[in-house]
mmCIF file of C-alpha atoms and ligand atoms in Angstrom:
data_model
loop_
_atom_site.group_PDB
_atom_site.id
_atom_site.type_symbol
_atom_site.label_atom_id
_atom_site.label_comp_id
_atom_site.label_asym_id
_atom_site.label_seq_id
_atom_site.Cartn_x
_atom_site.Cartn_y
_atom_site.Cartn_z
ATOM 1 C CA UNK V 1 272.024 34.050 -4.232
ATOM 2 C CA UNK V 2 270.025 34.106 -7.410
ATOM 3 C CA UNK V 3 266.680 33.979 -5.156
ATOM 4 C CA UNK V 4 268.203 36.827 -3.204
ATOM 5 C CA UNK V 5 268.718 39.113 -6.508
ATOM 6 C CA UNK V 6 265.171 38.643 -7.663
ATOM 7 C CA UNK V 7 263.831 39.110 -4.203
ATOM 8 C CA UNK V 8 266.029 42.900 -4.006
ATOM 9 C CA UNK V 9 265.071 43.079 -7.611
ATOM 10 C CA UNK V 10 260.845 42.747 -6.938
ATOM 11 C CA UNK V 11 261.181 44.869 -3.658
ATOM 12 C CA UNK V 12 263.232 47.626 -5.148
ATOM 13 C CA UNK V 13 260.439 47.175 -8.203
ATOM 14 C CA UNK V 14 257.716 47.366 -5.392
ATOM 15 C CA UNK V 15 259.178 50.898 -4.068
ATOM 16 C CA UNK V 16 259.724 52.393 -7.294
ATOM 17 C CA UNK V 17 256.008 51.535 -8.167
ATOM 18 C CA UNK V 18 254.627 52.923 -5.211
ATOM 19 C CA UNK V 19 256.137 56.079 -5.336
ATOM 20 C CA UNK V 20 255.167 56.541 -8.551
ATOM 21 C CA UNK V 21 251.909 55.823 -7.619
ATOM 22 C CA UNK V 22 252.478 58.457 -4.907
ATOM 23 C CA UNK V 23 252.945 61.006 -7.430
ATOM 24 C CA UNK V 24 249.935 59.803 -9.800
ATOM 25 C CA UNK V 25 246.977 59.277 -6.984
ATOM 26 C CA UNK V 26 245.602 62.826 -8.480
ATOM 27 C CA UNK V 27 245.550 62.294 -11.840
ATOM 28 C CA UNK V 28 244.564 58.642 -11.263
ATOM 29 C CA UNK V 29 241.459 57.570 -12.827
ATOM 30 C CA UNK V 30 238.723 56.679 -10.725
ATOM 31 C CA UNK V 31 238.997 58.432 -7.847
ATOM 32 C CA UNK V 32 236.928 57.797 -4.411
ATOM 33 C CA UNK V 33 236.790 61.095 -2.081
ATOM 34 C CA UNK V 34 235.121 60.020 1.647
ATOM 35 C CA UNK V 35 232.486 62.890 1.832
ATOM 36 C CA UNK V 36 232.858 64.019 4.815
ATOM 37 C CA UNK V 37 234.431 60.752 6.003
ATOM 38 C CA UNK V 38 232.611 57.973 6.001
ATOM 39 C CA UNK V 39 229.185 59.685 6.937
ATOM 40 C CA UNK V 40 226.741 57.278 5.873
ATOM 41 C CA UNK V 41 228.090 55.752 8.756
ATOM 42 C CA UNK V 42 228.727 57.881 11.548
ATOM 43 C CA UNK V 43 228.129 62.063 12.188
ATOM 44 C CA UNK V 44 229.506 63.898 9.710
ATOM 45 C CA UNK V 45 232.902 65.187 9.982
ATOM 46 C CA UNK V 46 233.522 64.124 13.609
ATOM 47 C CA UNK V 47 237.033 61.984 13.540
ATOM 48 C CA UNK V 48 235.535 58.786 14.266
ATOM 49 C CA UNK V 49 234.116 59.197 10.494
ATOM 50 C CA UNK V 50 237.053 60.535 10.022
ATOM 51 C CA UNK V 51 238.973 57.161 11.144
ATOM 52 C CA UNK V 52 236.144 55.083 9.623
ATOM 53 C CA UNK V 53 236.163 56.207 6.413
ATOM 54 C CA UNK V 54 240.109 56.021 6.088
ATOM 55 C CA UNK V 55 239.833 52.208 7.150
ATOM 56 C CA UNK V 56 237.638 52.066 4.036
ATOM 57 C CA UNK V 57 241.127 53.305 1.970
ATOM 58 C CA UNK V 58 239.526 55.950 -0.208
ATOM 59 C CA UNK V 59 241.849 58.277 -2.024
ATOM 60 C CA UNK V 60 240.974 61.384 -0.515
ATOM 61 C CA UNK V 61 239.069 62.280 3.311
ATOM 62 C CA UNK V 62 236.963 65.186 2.868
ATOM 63 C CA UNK V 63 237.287 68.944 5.327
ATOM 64 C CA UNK V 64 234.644 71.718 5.169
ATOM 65 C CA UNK V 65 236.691 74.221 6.740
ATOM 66 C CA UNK V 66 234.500 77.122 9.180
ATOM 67 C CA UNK V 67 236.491 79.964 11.104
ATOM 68 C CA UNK V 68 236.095 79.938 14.730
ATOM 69 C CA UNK V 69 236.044 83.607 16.849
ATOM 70 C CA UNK V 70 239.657 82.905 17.613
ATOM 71 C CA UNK V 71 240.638 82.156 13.933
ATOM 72 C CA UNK V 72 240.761 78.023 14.211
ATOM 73 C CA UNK V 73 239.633 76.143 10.821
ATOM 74 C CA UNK V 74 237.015 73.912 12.235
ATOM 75 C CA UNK V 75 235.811 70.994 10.605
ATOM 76 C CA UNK V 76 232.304 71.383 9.711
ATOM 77 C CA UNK V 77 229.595 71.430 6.897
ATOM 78 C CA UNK V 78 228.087 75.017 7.558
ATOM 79 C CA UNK V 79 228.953 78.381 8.953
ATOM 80 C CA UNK V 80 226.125 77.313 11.400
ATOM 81 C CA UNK V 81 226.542 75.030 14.341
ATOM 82 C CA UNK V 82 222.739 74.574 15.095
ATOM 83 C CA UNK V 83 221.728 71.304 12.693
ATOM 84 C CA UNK V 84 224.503 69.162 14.061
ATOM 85 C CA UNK V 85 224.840 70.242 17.474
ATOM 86 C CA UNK V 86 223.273 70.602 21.131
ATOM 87 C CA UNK V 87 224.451 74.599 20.782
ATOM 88 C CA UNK V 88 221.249 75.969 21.076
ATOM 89 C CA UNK V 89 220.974 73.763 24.867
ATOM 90 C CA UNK V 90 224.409 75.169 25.720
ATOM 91 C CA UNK V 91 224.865 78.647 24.965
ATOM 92 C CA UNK V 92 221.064 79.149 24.176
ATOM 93 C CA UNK V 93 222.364 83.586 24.260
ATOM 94 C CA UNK V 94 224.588 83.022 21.787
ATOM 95 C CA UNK V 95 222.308 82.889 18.155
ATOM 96 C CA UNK V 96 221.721 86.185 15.528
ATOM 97 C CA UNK V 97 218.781 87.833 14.991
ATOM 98 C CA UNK V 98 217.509 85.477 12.786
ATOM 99 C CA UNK V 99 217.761 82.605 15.338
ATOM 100 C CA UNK V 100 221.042 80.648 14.263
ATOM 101 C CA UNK V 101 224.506 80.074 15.720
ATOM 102 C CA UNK V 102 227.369 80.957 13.785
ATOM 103 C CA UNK V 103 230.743 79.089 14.058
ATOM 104 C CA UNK V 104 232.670 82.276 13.707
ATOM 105 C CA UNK V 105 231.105 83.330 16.975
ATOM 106 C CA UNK V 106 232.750 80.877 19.722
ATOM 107 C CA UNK V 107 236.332 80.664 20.384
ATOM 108 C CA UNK V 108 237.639 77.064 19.628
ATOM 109 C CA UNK V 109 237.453 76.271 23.640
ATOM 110 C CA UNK V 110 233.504 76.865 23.334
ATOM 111 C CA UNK V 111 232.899 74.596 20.218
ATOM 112 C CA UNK V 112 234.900 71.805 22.763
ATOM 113 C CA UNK V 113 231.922 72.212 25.344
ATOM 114 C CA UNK V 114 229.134 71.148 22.278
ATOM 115 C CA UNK V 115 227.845 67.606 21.193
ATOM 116 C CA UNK V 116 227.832 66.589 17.872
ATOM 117 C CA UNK V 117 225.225 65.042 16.566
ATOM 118 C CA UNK V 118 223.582 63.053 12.885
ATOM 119 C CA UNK V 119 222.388 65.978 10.856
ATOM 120 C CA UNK V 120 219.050 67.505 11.966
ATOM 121 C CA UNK V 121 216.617 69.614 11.009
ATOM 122 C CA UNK V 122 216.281 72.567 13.416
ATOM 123 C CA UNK V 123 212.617 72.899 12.754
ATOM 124 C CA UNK V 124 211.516 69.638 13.759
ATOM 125 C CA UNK V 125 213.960 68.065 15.485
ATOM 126 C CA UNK V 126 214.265 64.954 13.045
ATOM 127 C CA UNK V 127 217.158 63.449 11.791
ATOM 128 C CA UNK V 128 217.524 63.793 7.794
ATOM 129 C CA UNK V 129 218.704 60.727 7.119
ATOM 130 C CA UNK V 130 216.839 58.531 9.734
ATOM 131 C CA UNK V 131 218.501 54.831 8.125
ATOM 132 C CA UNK V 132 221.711 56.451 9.713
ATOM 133 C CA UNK V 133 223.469 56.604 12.883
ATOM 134 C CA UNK V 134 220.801 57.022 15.810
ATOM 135 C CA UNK V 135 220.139 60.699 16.611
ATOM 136 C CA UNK V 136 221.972 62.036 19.756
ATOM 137 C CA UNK V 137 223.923 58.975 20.154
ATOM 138 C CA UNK V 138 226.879 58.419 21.495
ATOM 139 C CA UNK V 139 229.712 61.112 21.740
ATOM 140 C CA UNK V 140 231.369 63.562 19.483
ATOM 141 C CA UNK V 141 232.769 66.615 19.254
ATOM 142 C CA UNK V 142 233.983 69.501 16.778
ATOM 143 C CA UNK V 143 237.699 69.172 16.045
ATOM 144 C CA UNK V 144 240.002 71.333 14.265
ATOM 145 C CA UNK V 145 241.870 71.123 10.617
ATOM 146 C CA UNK V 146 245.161 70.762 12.468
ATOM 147 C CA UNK V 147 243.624 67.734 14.771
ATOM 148 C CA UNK V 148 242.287 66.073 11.399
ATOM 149 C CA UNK V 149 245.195 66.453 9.654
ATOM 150 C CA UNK V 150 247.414 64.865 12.428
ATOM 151 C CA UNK V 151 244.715 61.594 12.009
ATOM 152 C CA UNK V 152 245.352 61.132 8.723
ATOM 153 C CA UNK V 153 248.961 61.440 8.501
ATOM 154 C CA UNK V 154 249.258 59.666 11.672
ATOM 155 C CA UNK V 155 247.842 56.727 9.961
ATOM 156 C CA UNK V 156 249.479 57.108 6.875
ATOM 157 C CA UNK V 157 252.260 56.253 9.041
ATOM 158 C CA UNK V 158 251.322 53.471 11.350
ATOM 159 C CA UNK V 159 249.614 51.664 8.570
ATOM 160 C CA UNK V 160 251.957 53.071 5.346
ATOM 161 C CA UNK V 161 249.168 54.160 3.362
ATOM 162 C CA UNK V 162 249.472 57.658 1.826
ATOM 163 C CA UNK V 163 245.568 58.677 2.029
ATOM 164 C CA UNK V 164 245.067 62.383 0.872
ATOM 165 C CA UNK V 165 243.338 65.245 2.117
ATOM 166 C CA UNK V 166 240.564 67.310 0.450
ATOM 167 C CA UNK V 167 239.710 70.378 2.046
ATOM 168 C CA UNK V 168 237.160 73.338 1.368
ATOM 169 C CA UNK V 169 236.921 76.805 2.078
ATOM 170 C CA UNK V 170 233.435 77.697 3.042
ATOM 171 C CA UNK V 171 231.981 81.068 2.072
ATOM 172 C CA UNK V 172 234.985 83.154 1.793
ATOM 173 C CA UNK V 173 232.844 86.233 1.511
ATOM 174 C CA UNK V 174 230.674 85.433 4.995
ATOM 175 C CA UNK V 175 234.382 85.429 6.515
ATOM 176 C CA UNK V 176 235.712 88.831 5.008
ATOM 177 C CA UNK V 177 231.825 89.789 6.078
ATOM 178 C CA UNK V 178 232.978 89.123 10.077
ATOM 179 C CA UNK V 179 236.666 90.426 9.424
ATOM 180 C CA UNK V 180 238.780 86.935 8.451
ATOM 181 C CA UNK V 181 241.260 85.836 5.589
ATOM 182 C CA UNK V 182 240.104 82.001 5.584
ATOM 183 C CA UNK V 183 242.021 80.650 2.570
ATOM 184 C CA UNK V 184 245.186 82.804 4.047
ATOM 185 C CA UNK V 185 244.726 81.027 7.335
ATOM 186 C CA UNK V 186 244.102 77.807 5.990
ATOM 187 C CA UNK V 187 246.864 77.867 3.523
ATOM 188 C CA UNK V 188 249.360 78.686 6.135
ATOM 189 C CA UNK V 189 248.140 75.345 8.060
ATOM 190 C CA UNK V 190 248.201 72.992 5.262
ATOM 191 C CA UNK V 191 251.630 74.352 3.980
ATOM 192 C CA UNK V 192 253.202 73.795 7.656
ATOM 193 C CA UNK V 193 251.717 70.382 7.374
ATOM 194 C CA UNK V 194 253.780 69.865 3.958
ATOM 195 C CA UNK V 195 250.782 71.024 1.470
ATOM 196 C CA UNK V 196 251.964 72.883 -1.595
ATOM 197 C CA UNK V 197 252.290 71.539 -4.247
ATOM 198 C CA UNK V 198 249.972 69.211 -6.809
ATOM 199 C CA UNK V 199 251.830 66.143 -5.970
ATOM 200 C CA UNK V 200 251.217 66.193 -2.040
ATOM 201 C CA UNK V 201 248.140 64.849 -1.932
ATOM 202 C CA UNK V 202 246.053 67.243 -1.196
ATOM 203 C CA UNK V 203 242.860 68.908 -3.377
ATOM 204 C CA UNK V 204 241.754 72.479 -2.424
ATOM 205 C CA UNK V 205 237.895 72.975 -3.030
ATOM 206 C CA UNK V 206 235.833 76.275 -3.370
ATOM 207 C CA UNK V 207 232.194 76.993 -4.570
ATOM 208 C CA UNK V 208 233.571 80.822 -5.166
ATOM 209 C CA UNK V 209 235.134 81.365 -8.032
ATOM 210 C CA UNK V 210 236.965 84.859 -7.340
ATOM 211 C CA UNK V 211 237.863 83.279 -4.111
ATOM 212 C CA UNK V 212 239.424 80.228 -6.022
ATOM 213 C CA UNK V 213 241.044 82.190 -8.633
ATOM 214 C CA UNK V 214 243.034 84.720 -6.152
ATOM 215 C CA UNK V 215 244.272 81.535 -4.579
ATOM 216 C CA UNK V 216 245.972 80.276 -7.329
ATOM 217 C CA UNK V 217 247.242 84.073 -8.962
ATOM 218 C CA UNK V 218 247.247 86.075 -5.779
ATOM 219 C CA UNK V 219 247.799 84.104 -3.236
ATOM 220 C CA UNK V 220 250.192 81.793 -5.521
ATOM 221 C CA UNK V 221 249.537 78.219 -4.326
ATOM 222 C CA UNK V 222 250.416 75.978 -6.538
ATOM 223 C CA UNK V 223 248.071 73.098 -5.022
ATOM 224 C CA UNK V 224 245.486 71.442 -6.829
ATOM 225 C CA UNK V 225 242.309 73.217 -7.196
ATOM 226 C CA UNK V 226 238.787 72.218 -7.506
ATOM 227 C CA UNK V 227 235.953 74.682 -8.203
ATOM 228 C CA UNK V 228 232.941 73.822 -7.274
ATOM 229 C CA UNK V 229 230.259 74.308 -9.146
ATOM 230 C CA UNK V 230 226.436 74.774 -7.833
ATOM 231 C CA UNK V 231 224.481 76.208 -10.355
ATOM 232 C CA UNK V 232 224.431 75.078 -14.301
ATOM 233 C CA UNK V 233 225.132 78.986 -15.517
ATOM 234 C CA UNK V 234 228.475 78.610 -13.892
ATOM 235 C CA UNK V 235 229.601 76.592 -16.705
ATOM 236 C CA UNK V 236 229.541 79.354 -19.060
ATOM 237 C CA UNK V 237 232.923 79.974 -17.906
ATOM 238 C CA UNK V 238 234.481 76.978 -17.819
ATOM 239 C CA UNK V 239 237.016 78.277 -20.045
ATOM 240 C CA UNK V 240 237.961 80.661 -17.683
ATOM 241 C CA UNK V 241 237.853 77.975 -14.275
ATOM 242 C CA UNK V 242 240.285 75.671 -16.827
ATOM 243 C CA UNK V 243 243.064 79.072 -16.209
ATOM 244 C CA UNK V 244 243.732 78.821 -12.124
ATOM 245 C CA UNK V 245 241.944 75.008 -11.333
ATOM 246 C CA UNK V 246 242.558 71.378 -12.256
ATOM 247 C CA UNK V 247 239.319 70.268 -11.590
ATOM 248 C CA UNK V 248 235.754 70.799 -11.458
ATOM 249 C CA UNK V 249 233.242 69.364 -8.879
ATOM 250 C CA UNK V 250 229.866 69.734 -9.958
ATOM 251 C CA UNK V 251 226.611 68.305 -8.283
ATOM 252 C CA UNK V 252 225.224 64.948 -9.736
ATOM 253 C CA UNK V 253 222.220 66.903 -11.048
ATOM 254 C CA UNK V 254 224.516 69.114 -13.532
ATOM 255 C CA UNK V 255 225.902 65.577 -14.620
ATOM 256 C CA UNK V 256 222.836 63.791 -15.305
ATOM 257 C CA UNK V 257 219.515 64.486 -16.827
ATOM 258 C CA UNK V 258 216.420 62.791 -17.735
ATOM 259 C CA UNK V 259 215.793 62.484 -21.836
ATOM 260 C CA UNK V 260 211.744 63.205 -23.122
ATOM 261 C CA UNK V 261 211.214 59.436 -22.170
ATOM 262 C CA UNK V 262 212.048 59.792 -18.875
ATOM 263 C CA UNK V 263 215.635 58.161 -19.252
ATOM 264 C CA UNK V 264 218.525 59.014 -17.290
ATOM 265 C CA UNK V 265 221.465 59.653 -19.327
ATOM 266 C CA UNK V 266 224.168 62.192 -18.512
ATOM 267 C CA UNK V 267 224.745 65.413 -19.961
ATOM 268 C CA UNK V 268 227.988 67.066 -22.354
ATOM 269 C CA UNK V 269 229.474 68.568 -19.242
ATOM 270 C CA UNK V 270 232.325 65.641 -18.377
ATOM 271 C CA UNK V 271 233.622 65.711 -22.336
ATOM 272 C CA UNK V 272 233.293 69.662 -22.189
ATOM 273 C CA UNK V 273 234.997 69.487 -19.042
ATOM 274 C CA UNK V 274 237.454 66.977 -20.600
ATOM 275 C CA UNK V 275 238.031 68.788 -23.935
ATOM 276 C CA UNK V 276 239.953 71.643 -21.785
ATOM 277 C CA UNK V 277 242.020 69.201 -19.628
ATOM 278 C CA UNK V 278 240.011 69.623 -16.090
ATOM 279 C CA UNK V 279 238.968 66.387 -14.224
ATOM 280 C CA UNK V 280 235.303 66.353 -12.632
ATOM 281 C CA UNK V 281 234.785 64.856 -9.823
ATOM 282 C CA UNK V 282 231.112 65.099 -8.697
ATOM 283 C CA UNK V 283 229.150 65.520 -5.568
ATOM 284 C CA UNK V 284 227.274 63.495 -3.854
ATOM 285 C CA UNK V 285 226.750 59.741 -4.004
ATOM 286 C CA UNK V 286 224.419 58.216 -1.692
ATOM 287 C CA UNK V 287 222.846 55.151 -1.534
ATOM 288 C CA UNK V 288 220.277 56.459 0.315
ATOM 289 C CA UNK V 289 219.688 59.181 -1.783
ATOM 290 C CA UNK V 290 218.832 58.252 -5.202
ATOM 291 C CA UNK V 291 217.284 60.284 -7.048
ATOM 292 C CA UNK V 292 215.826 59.077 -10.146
ATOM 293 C CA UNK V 293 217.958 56.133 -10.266
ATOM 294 C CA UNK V 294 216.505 52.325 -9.076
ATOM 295 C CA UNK V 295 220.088 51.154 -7.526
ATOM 296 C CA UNK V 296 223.070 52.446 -6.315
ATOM 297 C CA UNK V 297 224.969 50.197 -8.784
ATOM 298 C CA UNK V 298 223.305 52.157 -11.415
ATOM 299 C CA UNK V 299 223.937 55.283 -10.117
ATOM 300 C CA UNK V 300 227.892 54.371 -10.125
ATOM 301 C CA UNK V 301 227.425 52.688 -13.771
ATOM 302 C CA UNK V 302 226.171 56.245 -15.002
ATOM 303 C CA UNK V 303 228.639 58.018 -13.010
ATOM 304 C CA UNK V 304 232.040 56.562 -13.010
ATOM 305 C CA UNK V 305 231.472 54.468 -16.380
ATOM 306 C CA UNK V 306 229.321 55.989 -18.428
ATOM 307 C CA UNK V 307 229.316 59.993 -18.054
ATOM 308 C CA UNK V 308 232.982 58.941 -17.168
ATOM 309 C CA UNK V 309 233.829 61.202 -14.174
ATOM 310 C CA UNK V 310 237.361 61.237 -12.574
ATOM 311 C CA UNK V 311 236.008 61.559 -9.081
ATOM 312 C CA UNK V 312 233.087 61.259 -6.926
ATOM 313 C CA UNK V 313 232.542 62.663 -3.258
ATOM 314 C CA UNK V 314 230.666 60.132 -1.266
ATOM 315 C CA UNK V 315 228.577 59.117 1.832
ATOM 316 C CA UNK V 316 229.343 55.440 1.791
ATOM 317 C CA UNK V 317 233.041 55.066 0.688
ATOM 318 C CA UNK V 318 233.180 51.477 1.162
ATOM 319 C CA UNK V 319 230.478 50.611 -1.588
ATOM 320 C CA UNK V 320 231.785 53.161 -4.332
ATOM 321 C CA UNK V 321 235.371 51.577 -3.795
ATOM 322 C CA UNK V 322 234.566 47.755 -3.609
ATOM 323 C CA UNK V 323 232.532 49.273 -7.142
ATOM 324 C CA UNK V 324 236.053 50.936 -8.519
ATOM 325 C CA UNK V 325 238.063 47.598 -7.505
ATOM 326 C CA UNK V 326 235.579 45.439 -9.258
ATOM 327 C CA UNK V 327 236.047 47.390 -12.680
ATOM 328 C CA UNK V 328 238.518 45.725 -15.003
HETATM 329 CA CA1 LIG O 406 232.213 70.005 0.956
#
């Protein structure tokens, strides 16, 4: 009987500490966001990365989120199709003037008819990361927000994980450009999929600032925002980002610098950042892109430990989270 009691007693304790933790994964400290799933691994944003990279348990799977004609979000890098797909083999009438194939200009049906590939350059046909994947292996295709979505909560149930999502509107301003309302569209999606508010797991990126600001006082979501942040003079008005986002997600290059001796240390941005009560979390780690830095270990140590970001986006989810797990 006694055995009984503590047994209800530690499994009631288990629930109540998971939910909590439910409720906390945003604000948690170290934070490990699958960069466009687990695509050190396999093609970039096709679901099997997808899948991959939520084996790997990060907190958060990464969507770059592209209008098709027929107003679908699809689940890709760029507005352009050409440097991940056989498009130009397929529907070689279909580029602009200046030689590229938009997204925005197939209906979701079309983008079903292309082959995704490892990231190449157009120009000479070469992988950019050749240690990857094997070029124009395999099979993949384009999927939508609503297909990814339905992955990852599908396995949040079959394997009772609660893995979040991490979307971002691309180029709001190329979309008004060609006549669409993406953060509309994709708000409407992610709030039918139970999106909306800062506790559901979910972390709404944008580079443009108007674009993010009108989402939060315009629009009136009350999800967590991230701006992005691509160019050091955006800082200036950090004060400003601190009013409608959470959040800031600069590129590793704002957060470290090299001192006179050649030295990497990391600049004031994370404390500035800090000071006003927004979390960074930083784009992208790589182990295969290093920069200035000799390991990948090192890269992590001056990331998550000593410029002490919240968050990084990465290639190879695995490594930064067996690096998170290992921290006291
Ligand atoms: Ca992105």
């Amino acid at each position: 009987m006694y055995k009984l009691f503590i047994l209800t007693l530690a499994v009631l304790n288990f629930n109540l500490s998971s939910l909590a933790a439910q409720n906390t994964v945003i604000e948690k400290s170290k934070i490990v966001i699958a960069h466009r799933g687990a695509s050190g691994y396999l093609p970039e944003h096709t679901l099997a990365a997808k899948a991959m990279s939520y084996a790997m348990r990060p907190d958060f799977i990464e969507q770059d989120l592209v209008l098709s004609k027929d107003n679908i979000p699809i689940v890709i890098h760029d507005v352009f199709l050409d440097d991940v797909t056989n498009v130009a083999e397929v529907f070689p009438e279909k580029s602009r003037e200046n030689g590229r194939f938009y997204v925005i200009d197939f209906t979701y049906d079309e983008l079903q008819q292309l082959e995704v590939y490892e990231r190449f350059n157009t120009k000479t046909k070469k992988a950019v990361y050749p240690g990857r994947f094997p070029f124009k292996k395999s099979r993949f295709k384009l999927h939508s927000l609503q297909e990814e979505i339905e992955l990852i909560q599908g396995l949040n149930k079959s394997t009772g994980n609660n893995i979040g999502i991490y979307p971002e509107i691309k180029n709001p301003n190329f979309h008004l450009k060609n006549g669409k309302d993406i953060s509309i569209i994709v708000l409407k999606i992610l709030n039918d999929y139970g999106y909306r508010s800062k506790s559901d797991h979910c972390i709404l990126q944008c580079f443009d600032h108007n674009e993010l600001e009108r989402i939060r006082v315009k629009l009136k979501s009350e999800l967590y925002l991230t701006q992005l942040i691509e160019f050091p003079s955006e800082i200036k008005n950090i004060g400003q980002i601190a009013r409608y986002a959470n959040a800031i997600g600069p590129s590793i290059n704002q957060v470290f610098t090299k001192d006179k001796t050649g030295k990497i240390t990391y600049s004031a941005l994370v404390k500035k950042a800090h000071n006003i009560g927004l979390k960074v979390h930083a784009y992208t780690f790589r182990k295969d892109v290093l920069g200035n830095f000799k390991t990948f270990e090192e890269m992590l140590q001056q990331g998550f430990i000593n410029a002490d970001l919240d968050g990084v986006f990465t290639d190879f989810p695995d490594i930064v989270i067996s690096y998170v797990n290992a921290k006291p």
